[in-house]
XYZ file of C-alpha atoms in Angstrom:
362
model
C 78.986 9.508 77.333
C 81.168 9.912 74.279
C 84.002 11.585 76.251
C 85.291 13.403 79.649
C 85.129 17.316 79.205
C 88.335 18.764 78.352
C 90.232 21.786 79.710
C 91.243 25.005 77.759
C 94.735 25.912 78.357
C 94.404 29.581 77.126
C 91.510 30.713 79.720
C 91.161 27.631 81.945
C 87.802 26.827 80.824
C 86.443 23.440 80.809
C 84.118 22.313 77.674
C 81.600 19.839 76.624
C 83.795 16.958 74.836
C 81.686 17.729 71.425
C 82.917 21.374 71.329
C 85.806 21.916 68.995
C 86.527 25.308 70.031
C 86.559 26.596 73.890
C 83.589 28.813 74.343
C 84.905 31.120 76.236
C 88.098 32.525 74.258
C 87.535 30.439 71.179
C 90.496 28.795 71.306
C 90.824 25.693 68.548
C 90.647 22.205 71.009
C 93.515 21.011 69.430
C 96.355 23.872 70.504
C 94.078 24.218 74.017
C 93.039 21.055 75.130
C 95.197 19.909 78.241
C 95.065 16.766 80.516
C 91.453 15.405 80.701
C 90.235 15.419 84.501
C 89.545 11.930 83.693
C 91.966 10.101 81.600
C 95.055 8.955 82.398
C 98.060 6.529 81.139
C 96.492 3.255 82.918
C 93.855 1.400 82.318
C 90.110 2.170 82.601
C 89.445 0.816 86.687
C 86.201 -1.851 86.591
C 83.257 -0.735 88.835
C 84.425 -2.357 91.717
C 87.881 -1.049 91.547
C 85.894 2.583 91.082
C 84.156 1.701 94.288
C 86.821 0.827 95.857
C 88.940 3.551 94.594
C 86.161 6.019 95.862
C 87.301 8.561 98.805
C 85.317 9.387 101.635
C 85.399 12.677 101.355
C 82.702 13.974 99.015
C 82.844 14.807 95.361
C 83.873 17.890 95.111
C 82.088 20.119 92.961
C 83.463 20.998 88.996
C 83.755 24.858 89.410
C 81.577 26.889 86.797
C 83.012 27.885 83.517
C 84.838 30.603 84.116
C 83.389 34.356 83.650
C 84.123 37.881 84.072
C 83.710 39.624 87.034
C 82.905 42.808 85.906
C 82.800 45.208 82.643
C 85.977 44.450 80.377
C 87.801 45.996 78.163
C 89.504 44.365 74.403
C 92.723 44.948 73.931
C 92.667 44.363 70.532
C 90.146 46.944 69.831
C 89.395 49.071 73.343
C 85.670 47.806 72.912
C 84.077 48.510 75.971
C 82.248 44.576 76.495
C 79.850 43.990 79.528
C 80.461 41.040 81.885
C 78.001 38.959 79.941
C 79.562 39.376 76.778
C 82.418 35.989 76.637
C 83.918 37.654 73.768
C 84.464 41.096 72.297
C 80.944 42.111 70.829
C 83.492 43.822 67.533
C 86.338 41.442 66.789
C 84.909 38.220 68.338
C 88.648 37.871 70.731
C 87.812 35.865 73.500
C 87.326 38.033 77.202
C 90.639 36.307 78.549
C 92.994 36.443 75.684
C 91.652 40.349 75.540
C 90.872 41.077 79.238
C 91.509 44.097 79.669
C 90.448 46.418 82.693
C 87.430 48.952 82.368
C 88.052 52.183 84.144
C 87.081 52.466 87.532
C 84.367 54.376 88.365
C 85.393 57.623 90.915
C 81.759 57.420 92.480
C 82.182 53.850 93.847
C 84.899 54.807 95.798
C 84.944 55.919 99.323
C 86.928 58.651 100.589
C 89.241 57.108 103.832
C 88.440 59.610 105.997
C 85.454 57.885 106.892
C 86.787 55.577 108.587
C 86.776 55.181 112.303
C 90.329 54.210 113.672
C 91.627 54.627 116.767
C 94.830 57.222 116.911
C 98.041 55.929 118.143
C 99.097 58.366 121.168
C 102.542 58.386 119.754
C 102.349 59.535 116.102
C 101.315 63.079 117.312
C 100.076 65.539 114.432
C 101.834 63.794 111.617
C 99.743 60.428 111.760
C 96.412 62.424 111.519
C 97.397 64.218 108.689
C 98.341 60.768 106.847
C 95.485 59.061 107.786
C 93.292 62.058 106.615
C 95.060 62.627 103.515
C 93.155 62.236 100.469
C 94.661 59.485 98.276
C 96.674 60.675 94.890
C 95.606 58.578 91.787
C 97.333 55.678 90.906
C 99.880 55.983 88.016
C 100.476 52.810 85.924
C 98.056 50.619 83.709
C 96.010 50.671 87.022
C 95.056 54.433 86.110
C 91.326 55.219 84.112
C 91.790 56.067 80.787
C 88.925 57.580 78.781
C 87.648 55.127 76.305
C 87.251 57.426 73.503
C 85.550 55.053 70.318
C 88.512 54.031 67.632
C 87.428 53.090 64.034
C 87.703 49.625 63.800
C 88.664 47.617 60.298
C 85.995 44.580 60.667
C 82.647 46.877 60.875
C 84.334 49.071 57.697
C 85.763 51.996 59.778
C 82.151 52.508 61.875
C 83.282 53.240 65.233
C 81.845 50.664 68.374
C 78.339 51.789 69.914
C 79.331 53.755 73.270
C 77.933 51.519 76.453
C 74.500 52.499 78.063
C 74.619 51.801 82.165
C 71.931 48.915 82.660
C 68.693 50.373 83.271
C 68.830 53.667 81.198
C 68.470 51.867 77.343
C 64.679 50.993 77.610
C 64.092 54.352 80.375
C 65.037 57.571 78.947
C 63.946 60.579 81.355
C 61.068 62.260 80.469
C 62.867 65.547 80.345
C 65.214 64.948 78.190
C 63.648 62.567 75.617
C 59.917 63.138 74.870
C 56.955 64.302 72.602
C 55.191 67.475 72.571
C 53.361 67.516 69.551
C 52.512 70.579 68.235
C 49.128 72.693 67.983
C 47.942 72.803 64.979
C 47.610 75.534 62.489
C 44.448 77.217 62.075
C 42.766 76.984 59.093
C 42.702 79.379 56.346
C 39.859 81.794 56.370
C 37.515 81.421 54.181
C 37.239 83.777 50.589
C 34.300 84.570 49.055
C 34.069 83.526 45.752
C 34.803 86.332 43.216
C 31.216 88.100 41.749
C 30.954 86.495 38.345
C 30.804 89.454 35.583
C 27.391 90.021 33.728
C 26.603 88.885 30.483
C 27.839 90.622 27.363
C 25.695 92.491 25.441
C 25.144 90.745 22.432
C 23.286 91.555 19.388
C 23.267 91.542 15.810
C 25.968 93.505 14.136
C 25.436 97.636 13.666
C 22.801 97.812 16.412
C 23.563 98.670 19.370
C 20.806 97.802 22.425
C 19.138 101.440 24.004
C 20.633 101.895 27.527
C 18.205 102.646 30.249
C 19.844 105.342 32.382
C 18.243 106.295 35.815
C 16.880 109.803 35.670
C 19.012 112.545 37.492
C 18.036 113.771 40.682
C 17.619 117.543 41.173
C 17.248 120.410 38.747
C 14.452 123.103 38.819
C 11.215 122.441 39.623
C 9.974 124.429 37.105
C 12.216 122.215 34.115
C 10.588 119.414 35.494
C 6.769 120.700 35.042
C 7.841 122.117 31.598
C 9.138 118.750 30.466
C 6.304 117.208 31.732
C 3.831 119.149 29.536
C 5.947 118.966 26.459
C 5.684 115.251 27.037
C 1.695 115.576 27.489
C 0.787 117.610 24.386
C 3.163 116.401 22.082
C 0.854 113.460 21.396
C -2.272 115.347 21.289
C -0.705 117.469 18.804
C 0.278 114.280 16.556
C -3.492 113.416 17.024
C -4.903 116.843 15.868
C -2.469 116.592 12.688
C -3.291 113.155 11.992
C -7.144 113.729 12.289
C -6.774 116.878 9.919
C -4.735 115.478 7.298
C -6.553 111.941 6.624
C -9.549 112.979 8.400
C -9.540 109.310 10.434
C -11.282 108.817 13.532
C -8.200 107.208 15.116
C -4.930 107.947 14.664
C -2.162 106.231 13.817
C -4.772 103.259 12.818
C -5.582 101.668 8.992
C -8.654 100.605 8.215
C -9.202 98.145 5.997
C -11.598 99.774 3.805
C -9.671 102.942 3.560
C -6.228 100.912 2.711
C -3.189 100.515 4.519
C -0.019 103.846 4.008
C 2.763 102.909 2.628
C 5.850 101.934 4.871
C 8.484 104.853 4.701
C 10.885 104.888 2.143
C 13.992 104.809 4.227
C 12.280 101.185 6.472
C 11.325 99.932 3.652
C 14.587 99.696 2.034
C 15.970 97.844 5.321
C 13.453 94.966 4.880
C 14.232 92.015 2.979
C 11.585 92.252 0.139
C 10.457 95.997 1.188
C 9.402 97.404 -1.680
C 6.389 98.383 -1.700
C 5.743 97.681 1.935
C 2.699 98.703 4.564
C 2.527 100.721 7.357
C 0.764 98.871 9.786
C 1.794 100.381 13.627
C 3.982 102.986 14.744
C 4.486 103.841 18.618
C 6.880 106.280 20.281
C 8.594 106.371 23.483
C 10.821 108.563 25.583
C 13.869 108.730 22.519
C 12.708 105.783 20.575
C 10.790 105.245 17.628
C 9.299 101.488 16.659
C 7.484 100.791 13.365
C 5.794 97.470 12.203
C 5.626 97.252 8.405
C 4.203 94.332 6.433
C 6.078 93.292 3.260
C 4.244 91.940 0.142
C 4.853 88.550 0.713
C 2.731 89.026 4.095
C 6.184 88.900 6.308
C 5.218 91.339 9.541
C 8.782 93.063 10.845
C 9.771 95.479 13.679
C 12.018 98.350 12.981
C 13.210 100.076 16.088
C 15.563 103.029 15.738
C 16.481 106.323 17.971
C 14.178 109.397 17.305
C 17.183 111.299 17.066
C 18.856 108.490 14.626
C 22.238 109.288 16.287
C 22.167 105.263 15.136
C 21.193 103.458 12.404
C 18.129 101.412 13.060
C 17.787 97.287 13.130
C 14.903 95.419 11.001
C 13.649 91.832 13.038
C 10.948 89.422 12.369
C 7.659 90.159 14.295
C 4.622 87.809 14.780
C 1.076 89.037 15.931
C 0.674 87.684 19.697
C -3.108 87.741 21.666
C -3.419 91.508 22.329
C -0.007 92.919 20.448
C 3.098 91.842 18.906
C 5.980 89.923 19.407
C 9.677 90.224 17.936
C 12.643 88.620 18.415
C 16.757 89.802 18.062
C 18.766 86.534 19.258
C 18.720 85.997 22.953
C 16.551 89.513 23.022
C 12.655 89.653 22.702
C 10.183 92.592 22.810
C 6.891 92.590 23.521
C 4.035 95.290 22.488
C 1.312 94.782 24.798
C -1.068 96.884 26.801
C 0.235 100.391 25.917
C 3.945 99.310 26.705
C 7.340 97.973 24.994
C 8.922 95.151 27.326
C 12.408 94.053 27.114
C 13.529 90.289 27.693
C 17.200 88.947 27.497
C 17.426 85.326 27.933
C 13.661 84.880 29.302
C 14.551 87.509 31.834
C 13.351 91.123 31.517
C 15.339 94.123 31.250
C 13.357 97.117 30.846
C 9.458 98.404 30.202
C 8.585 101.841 27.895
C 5.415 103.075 27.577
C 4.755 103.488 24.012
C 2.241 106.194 22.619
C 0.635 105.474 18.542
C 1.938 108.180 15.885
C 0.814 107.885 12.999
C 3.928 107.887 10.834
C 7.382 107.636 11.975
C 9.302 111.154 11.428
């Protein structure tokens, strides 16, 4: 053993001799160290004068380092410091150099008039009331005094955490401290996507595509029947004028061996390389008029227009299909087949007109 332990003079503390400070206050070992329990002025005793020397008493016991016996309170500071803490847990002073009492706590106290004393026969009235009194609070530095949390200069004005009782840090009550998490929202309902406009009508400029419009309802019965039969003999009519003016079995039709008619002046001049153009088919429908002509150069094109030529008509390549004839107007193609004009836009049809041979266009 290097040394005896030595003896703080500030808090009565005794310390390992390799300490240079006393653990409890922190007081250097130089100003605090007092008389070593074990050194003296004479000489160290040999063993057998220590056996000799030896009392018959037993040893007694080195008392424990000195601690606190309850909460404390810095005076430096008024840190509130638990019993466990040796020095103040803020500015580090040591619990005995800074001891300073912690309120008392009103609950731990009894009241006296619990107690169970015999009454003296000759006090009378006057010592029941004074042993039935209720105490008056002490005055003095013996009083509680709230310990309100002061800024301190060593944490940079923060003020000192307030002190939790033992046993509610890690336990907060359910009621007061918890987690209800919310329900959640519901989700949005659902929009159907917006109907996607249809397609613009596109075609070639100054031509304008015939509308198909649903036929009224109502009306007299008799307009009906009259319209009917208009429809009905207007083409028989074309037939007897036909039949009586070229005296052909079919009308409407060229023959080879008779030689084609001439494509009318006003088509004509709409095909590219018209002049002198032939009439090879011409068909009717409801307020439409379509006429095939075949140019010089041997170039086949389809020339629709309104009967009532409200519009000026539109001139488009044709080709000769299996059983009638074929043009095409950009994304638009008509078909003559079977009696009937048929409408496609993009591969998908549009419309159907039955068509009825003339044999000129008026």
């Amino acid at each position: 053993m290097s040394g005896a332990n030595w003896r703080c003079t500030a808090c009565d503390t005794y310390n390992d001799p390799g300490l240079t400070a006393c653990e409890a206050c922190e007081t250097k070992r130089g100003v605090a160290a007092g008389p070593s329990a074990s050194r003296s002025g004479s000489a160290v005793p040999t063993s057998a004068a220590r056996s000799a020397a030896k009392p018959s008493k037993p040893a007694v016991k080195r008392p424990a380092a000195a601690r606190p016996s309850a909460d404390w309170q810095c005076r430096q500071c008024d840190t509130n410091n638990a019993r466990s803490d040796l020095s103040c847990i803020v500015c580090g002073t040591g619990w005995k150099a800074a001891k300073k009492t912690a309120p008392k706590r009103p609950s731990a106290k009894k009241p006296a008039a619990k107690k169970t004393t015999a009454k003296p026969s000759g006090t009378g009235s006057a010592g029941a009331r004074k042993s039935t009194s209720t105490p008056r609070p002490r005055s003095g530095t013996g009083a509680p005094r709230p310990s309100a949390p002061r800024k301190s200069t060593s944490t940079g004005g923060r003020s000192a955490p307030p002190r939790v009782a033992e046993g509610e840090v890690f336990y907060p009550s359910a009621a007061a401290h918890g987690y209800t998490p919310t329900a959640p929202a519901p989700p949005p309902g659902m929009t159907p996507p917006p109907v996607p406009p249809p397609p613009p009508w596109t075609t070639a400029p100054g031509y304008r595509p015939p509308s198909y419009k649903a036929p009224k309802s109502g009306g007299k019965g008799a307009g009906c029947v009259l319209g009917v039969l208009l429809l009905l003999a207007f083409p028989l009519l074309s037939k007897a004028c036909d039949a009586l003016s070229s005296g052909m079995s079919g009308p409407g039709s060229a023959s080879a061996g008779s030689g084609p008619s001439s494509c009318p002046e006003r088509i004509a001049s709409s095909l590219p390389g018209g002049d002198g153009a032939a009439l090879v088919k011409a068909f009717r429908t409801k307020n439409k008029s379509i006429t095939l002509c075949r140019t010089e150069d041997d170039k086949l094109f389809y020339y629709g227009e309104f009967t009532d030529h409200r519009e000026p008509g539109i001139a488009m390549p044709a080709t000769k299909s299996s059983g009638g004839y074929e043009a095409h107007n950009g994304p638009y193609r008509y078909r003559i087949h079977g009696g009937s004009v048929t409408i496609y836009q993009s591969g998908r049809r549009i419309g159907q007109e039955k068509l009825t041979p003339v044999s000129s266009p008026s």
